[in-house]
Each structure stands twice: as structure tokens, then as C-alpha cells.
Tab-separated table of C-alpha atoms and ligand atoms in Angstrom:
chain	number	residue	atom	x	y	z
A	678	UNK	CA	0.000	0.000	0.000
A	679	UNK	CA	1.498	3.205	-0.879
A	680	UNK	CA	1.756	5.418	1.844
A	681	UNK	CA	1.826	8.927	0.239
A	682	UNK	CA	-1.220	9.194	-2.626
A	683	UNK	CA	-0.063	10.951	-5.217
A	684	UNK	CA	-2.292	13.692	-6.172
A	685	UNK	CA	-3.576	14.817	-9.675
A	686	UNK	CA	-2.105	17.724	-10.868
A	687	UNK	CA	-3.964	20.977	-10.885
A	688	UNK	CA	-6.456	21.699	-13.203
A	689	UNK	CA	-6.637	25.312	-14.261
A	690	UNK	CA	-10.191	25.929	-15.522
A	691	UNK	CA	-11.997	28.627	-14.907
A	692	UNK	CA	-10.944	32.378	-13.457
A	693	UNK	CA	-8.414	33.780	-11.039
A	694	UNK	CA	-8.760	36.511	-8.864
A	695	UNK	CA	-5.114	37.954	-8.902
A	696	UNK	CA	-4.502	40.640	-6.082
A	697	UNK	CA	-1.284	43.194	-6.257
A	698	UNK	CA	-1.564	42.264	-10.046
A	699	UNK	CA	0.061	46.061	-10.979
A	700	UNK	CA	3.542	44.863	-10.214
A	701	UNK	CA	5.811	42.127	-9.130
A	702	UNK	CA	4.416	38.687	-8.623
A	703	UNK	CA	1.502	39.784	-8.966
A	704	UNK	CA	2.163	40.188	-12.887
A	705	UNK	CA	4.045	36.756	-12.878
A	706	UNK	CA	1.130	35.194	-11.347
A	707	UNK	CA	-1.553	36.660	-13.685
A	708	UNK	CA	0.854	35.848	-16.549
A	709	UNK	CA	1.688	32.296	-16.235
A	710	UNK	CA	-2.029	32.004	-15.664
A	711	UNK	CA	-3.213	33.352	-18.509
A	712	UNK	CA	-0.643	31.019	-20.262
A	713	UNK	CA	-2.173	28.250	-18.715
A	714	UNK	CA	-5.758	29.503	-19.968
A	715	UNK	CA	-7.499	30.624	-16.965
A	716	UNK	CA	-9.283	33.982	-17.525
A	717	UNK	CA	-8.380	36.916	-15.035
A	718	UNK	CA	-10.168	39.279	-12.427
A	719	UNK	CA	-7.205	41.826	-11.624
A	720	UNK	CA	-6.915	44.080	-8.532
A	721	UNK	CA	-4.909	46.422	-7.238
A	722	UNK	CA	-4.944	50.354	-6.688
A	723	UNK	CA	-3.219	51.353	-9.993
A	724	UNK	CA	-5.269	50.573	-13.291
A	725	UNK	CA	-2.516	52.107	-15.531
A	726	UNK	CA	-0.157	48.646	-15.104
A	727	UNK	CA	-2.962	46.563	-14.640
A	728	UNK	CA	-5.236	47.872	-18.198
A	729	UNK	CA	-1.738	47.002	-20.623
A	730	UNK	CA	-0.913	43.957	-18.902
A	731	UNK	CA	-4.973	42.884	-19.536
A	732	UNK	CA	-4.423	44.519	-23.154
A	733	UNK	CA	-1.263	42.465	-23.707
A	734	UNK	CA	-2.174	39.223	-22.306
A	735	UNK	CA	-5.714	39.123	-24.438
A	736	UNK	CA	-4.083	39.605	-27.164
A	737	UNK	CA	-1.253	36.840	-26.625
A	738	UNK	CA	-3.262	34.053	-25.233
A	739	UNK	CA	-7.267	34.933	-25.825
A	740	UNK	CA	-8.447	34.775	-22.671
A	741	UNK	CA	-10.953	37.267	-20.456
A	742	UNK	CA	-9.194	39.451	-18.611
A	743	UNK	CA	-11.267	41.539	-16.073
A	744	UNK	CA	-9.608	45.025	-14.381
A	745	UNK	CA	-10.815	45.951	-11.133
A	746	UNK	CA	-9.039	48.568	-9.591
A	747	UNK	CA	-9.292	49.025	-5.761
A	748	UNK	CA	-7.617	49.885	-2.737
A	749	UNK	CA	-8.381	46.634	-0.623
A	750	UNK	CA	-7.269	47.960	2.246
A	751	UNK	CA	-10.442	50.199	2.513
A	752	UNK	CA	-13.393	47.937	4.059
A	753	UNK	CA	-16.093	49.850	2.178
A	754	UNK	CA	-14.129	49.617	-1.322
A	755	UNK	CA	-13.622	45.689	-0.528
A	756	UNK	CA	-16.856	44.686	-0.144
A	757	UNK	CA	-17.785	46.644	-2.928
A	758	UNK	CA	-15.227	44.710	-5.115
A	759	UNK	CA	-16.449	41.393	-3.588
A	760	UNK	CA	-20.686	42.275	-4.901
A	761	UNK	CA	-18.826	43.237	-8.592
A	762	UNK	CA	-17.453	40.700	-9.119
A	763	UNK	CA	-20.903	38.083	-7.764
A	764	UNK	CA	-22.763	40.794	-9.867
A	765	UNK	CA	-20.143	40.318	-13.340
A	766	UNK	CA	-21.587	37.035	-12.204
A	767	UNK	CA	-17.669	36.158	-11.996
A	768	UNK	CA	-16.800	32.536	-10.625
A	769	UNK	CA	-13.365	32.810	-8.623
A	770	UNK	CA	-11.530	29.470	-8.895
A	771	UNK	CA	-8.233	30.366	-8.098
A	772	UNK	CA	-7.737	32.860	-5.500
A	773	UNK	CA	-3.857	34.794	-5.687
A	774	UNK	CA	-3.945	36.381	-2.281
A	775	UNK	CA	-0.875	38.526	-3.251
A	776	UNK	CA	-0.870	41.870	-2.238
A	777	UNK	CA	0.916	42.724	0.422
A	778	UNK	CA	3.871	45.228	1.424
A	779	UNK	CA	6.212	45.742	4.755
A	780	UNK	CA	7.912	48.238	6.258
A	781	UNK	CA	11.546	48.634	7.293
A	782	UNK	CA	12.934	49.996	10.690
A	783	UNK	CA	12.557	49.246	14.730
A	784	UNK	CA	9.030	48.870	15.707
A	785	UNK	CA	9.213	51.906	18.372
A	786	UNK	CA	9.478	54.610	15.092
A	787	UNK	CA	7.365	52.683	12.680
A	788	UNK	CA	4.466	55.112	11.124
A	789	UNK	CA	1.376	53.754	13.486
A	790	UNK	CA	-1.132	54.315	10.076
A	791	UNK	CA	1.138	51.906	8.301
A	792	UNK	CA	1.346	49.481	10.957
A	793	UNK	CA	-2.858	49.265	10.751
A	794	UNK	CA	-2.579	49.009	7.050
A	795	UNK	CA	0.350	46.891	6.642
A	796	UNK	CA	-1.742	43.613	9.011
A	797	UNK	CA	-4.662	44.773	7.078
A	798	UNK	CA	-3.668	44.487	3.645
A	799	UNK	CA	-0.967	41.061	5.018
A	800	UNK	CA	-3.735	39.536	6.795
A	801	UNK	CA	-7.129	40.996	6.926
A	802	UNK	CA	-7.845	41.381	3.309
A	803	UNK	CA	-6.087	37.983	3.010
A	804	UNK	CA	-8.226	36.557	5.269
A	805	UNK	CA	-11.530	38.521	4.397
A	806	UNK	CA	-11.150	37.677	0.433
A	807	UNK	CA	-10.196	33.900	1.072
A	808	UNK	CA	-13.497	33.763	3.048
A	809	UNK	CA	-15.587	35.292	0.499
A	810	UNK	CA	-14.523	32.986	-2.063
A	811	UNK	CA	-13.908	29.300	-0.361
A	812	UNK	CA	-17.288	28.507	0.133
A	813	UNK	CA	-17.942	28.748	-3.778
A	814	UNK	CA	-15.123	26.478	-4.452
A	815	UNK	CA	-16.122	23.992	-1.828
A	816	UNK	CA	-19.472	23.841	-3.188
A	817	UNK	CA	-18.197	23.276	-7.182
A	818	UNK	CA	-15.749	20.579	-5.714
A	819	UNK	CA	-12.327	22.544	-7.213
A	820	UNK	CA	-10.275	25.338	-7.425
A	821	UNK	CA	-7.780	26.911	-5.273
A	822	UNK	CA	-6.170	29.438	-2.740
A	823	UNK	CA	-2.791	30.662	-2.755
A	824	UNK	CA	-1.616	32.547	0.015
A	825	UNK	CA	1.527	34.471	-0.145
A	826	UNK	CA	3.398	34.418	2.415
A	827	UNK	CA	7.092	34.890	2.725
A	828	UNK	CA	10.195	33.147	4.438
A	829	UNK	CA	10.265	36.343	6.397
A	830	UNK	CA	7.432	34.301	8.443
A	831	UNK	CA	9.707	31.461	9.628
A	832	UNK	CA	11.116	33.597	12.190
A	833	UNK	CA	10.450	37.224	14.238
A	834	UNK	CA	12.271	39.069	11.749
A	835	UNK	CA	14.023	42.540	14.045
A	836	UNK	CA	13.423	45.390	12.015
A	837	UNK	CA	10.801	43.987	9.782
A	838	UNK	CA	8.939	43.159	12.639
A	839	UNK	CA	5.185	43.592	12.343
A	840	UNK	CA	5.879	42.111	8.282
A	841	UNK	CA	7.483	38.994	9.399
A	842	UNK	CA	4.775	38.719	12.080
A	843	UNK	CA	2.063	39.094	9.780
A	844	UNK	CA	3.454	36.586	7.398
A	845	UNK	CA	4.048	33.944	10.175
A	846	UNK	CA	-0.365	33.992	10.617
A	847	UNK	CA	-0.493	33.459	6.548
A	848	UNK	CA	1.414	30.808	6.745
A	849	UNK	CA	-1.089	29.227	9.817
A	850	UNK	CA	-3.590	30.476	8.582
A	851	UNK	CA	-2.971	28.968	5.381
A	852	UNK	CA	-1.862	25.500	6.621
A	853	UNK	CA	-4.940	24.917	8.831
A	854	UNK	CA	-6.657	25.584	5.443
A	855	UNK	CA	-5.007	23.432	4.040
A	856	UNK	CA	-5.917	20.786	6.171
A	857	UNK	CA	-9.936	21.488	6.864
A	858	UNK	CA	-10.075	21.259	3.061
A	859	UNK	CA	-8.598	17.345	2.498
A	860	UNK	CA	-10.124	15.822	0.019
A	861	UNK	CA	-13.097	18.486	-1.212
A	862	UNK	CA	-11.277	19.349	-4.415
A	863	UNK	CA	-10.140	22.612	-3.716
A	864	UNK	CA	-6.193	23.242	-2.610
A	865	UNK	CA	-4.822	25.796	-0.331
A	866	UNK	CA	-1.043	26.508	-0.672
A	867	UNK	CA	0.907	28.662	1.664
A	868	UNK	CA	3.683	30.249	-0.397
A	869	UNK	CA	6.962	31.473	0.806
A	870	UNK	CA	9.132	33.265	-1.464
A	871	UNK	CA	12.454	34.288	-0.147
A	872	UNK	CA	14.156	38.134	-1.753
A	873	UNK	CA	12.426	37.994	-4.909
A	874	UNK	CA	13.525	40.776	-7.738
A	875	UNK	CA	10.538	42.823	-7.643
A	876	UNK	CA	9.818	46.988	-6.091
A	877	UNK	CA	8.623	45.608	-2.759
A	878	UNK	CA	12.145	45.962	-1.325
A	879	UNK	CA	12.063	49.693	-2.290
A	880	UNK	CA	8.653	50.015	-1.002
A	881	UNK	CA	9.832	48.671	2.448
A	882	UNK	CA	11.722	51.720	2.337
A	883	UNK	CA	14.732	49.292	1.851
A	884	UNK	CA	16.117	49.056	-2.078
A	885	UNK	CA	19.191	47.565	-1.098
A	886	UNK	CA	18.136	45.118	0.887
A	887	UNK	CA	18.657	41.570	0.821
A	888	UNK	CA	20.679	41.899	-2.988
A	889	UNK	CA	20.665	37.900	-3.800
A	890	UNK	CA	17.356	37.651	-5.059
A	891	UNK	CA	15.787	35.273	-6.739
A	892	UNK	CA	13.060	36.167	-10.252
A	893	UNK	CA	9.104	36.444	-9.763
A	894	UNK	CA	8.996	33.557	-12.890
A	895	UNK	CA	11.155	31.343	-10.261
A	896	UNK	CA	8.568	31.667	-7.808
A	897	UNK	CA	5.831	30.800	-9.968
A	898	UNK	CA	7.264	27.853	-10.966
A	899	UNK	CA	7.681	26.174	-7.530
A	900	UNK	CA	3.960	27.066	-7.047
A	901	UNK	CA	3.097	25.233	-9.427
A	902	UNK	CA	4.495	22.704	-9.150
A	903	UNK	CA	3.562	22.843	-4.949
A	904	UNK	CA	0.072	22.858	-6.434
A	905	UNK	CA	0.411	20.000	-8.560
A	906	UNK	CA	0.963	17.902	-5.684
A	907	UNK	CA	-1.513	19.588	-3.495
A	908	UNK	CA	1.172	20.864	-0.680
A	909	UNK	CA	0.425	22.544	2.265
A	910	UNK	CA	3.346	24.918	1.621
A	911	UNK	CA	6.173	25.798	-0.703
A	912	UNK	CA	9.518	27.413	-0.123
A	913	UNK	CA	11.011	29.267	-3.439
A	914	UNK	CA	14.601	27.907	-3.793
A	915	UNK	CA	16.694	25.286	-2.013
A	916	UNK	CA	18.684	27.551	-0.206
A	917	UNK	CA	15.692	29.572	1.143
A	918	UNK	CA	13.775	26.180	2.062
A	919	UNK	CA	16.901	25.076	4.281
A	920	UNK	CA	17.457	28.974	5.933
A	921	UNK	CA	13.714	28.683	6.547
A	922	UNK	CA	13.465	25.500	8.235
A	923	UNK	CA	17.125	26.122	10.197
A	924	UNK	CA	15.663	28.938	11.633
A	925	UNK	CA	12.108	27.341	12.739
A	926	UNK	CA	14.704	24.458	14.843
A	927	UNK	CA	16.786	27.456	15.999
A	928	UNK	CA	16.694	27.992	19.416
A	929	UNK	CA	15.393	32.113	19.899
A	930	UNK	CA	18.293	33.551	21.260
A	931	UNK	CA	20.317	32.481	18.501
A	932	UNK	CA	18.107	32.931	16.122
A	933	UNK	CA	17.331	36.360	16.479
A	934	UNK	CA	21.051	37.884	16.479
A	935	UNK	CA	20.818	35.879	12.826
A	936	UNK	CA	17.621	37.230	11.820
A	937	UNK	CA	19.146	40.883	12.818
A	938	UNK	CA	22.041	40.523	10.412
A	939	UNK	CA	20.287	39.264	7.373
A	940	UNK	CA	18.257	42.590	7.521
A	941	UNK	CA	21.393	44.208	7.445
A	942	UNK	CA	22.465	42.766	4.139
B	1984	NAP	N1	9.640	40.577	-3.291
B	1984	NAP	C1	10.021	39.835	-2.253
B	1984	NAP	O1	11.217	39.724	-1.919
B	1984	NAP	C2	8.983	39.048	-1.487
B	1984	NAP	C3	9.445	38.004	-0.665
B	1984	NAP	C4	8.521	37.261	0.050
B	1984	NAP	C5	7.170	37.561	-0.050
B	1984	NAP	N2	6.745	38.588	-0.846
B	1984	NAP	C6	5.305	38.859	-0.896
B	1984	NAP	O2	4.866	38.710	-2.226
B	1984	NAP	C7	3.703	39.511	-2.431
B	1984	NAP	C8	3.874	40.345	-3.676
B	1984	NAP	O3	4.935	41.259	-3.454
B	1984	NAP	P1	5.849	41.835	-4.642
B	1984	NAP	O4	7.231	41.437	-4.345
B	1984	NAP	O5	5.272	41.524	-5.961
B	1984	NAP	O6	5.720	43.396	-4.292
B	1984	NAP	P2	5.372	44.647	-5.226
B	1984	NAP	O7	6.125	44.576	-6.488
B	1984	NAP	O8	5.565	45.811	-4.329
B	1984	NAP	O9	3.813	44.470	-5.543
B	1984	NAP	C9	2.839	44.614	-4.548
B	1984	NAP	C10	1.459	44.653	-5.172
B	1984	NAP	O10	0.475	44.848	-4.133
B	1984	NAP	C11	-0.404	45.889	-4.550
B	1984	NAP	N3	-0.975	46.597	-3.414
B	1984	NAP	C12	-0.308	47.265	-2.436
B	1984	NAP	N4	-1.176	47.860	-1.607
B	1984	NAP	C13	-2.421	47.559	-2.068
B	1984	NAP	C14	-3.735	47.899	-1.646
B	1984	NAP	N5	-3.937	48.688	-0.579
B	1984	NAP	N6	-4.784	47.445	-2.363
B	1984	NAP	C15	-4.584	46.677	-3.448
B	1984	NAP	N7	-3.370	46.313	-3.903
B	1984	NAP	C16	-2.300	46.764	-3.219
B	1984	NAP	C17	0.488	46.805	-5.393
B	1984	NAP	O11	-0.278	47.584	-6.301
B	1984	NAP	P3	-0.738	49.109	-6.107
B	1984	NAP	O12	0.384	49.836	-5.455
B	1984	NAP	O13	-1.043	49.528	-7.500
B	1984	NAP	O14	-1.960	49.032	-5.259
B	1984	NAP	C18	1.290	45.777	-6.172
B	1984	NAP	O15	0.552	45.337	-7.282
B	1984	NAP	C19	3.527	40.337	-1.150
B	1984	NAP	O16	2.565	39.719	-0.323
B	1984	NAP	C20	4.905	40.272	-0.519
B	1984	NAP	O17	4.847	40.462	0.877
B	1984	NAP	C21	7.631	39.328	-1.572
């Protein structure tokens, strides 16, 4: 008897609901799935991006591409996104819980506004949107969540502090998920990229940080294959997977003088 089932791999029907899809992953995300045929819903604050990567990606692979810009972090302008897109009529069946953003320096001087809207946008909206749209997946027996996370939730992360905290409950969050939803068809990945070459290090108020990154197209790739075999969670790269899990066995007061240095870099 084999003692791992193999799972079938993924099948991408349907439409995604891409968040932070102006930049980054986000693109990468809403790019590969387009290859893959799935048509798009995509959301964040900035149509300009968001309207020529929709224009360019109809063209190239034919499918439906839906722009609906919104700053998800407002609760009024959320649930307003959530109704247009039931109105549309709009069937989510792949959920890229994306956008998300952190902010660099010790906890004591960090802006209090962008404290509240760094767990919102990290976690609420995360949370909120994944709600909205599991039931409907549960109830058609497929499709999937994907939960971006980061390796910066392995361990308290000094200086990034309230980022790597609010990355740590995505990746619980996303693993208990995971588990409630055995066997009902629909997945629910907790994804950790490690540096990743995209503006959210500038946007942390931190270009230079972290310079060995790895490319958004990388980190695509190991989710998909993660949701291939229906994983709980993937790490992006072998040497991020091994820092990662080092860290989680670490004991805290050696951890933490590590975790200190690597924000240095
Ligand atoms: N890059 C890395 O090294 C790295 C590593 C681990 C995890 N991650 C995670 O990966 C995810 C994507 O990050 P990225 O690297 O692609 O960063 P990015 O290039 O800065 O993109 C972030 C995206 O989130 C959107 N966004 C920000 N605030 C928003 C809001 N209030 N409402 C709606 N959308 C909003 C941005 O669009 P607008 O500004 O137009 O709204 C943008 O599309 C994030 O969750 C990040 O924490 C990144």
C-alpha cells in the first residue's frame, strides 16, 4: 500500500482573482495564468499597469481578462469589489492572495497608520477575500487558494517586525486551510518566497536590501508545481527552504542575532 497518494495535478479551468496584479508577482502570477488559460479578475490600486498587462495578455493568449481597480485595504471599497465581481456574475476558482507590502525599521518609530494598514492588507484582506470565495469552491468541488506568504514568516524578523509577524499567521492560517479542506477538491497553498527581484524591497523603504534575489517567474514555478501535488506549503529555492526550516529548529536567542544581520544585508 502506498503510503503517500499521489495527487492529480492541478487543473486550471476557470478564473483567477489575482490581487497586487500592478507589479511584481503579482504580474508573474496573472501571466503564467493566462498562459495556462485561466481567464483573469485583476486588482490592485493602480489601473494604468494593470489595463496594458490585460491589453497584452488578451491579445497573446485569448483569454478574459477583467480590471478591477481598488484599494483593498479600505473595508467599504472591498466589499464593494467582492458584490462586482458576484454581480459580473464572476466565478473565482483560483484565489492569488498577493498583495501585500512591509515596512523597514525598529518597531518603536514605525508610522502607526502603516502598521494598521500593513496587518490589514498582510492579513485581513487575506483573510476577508479567502473567506468570500472558499465557500464557492467547496461547493463546485475545485479550485484553489494561494496565500503568499514569505520566508520572512519562519522567524520574528528585528526590524521587519510587524511584516514577518504578519506573514508567520499566513502561513497558519494557510496550513490549517489546508488541512480542513482534504479531500473536497479545492487546494490551499501557503507560499513562501524568499528576496524575490521585484519593487517591494524599495517600497519597504529598503532598495538595497537583501541583494541575492531570486526572479518572480522562479517563484511561480515552484507554485506550481507545490500545487500539482496539493502541498500545504512551498519554499522558493533550495537555499531559502533550508534557511527557513534552520531557523524554525533554531533555538530564539540564537536565532534572532541571525535574523538581525540578514536585515542588514
Ligand atoms: N519581493 C520579495 O522579496 C517578497 C518576498 C517574500 C514575499 N513577498 C510577498 O509577495 C507579495 C507580492 O509582493 P511583490 O514582491 O510583488 O511586491 P510589489 O512589487 O511591491 O507588488 C505589490 C502589489 O500589491 C499591490 N498593493 C499594495 N497595496 C495595495 C492595496 N492597498 N490594495 C490593493 N493592492 C495593493 C500593489 O499595487 P498598487 O500599489 O497599484 O496598489 C502591487 O501590485 C507580497 O505579499 C509580498 O509580501 C515578496
Amino acid at each position: 500500500m502506498a503510503l503517500i497518494r499521489r495527487s492529480p495535478a492541478f487543473s486550471y479551468t476557470g478564473t483567477a482573482l489575482v490581487t497586487g496584479a500592478s507589479a511584481g508577482l503579482g504580474v508573474a502570477y496573472a501571466e503564467a495564468l493566462a498562459r495556462k488559460g485561466m481567464d483573469l479578475i485583476l486588482v490592485a490600486r493602480t489601473a494604468a499597469p494593470m489595463e496594458e498587462l490585460a491589453a497584452r495578455l488578451r491579445q497573446e493568449t485569448g483569454v478574459a481578462v477583467t480590471v478591477l481597480p481598488s484599494d483593498l485595504t479600505d473595508r467599504t471599497a472591498r466589499a464593494e469589489l467582492v458584490t462586482e465581481i458576484n454581480e459580473r456574475g464572476l466565478l473565482v476558482d483560483v484565489l492569488v492572495n498577493n498583495a501585500g507590502f512591509g515596512t523597514k525599521g525598529d518597531f518603536a518609530t514605525l508610522d502607526p497608520d502603516r502598521v494598521v494598514r500593513e496587518i490589514e492588507l498582510n492579513c485581513v484582506v487575506l483573510t476577508d477575500l479567502a473567506r468570500q470565495f472558499l465557500p464557492g469552491m467547496l461547493e463546485r468541488h475545485r479550485g484553489a487558494i494561494l496565500n503568499i506568504a514569505s520566508t520572512a514568516g519562519f522567524q520574528p524578523w528585528p526590524t521587519m517586525s510587524v511584516y514577518g509577524a504578519t506573514k508567520a499567521y499566513v502561513r497558519s492560517l494557510s496550513q490549517a486551510m489546508w488541512s480542513e479542506t482534504r479531500g473536497t477538491g479545492v487546494r490551499v497553498l501557503s507560499v513562501c518566497p524568499g528576496a524575490t527581484d521585484t519593487e517591494w524591497m524599495a517600497k519597504t523603504g529598503a532598495p538595497d536590501m537583501l541583494p541575492n534575489r531570486r526572479a518572480p517567474r522562479q517563484v511561480v514555478e515552484s507554485t506550481f508545481r507545490a500545487l500539482d501535488r496539493d502541498q500545504p506549503e512551498v519554499v522558493d529555492g533550495v537555499v531559502n527552504w533550508i534557511t527557513g526550516h534552520v531557523a524554525t529548529l533554531a533555538p530564539t536567542r540564537v536565532k534572532l542575532p541571525i535574523a538581525r544581520m540578514y536585515a542588514k544585508e
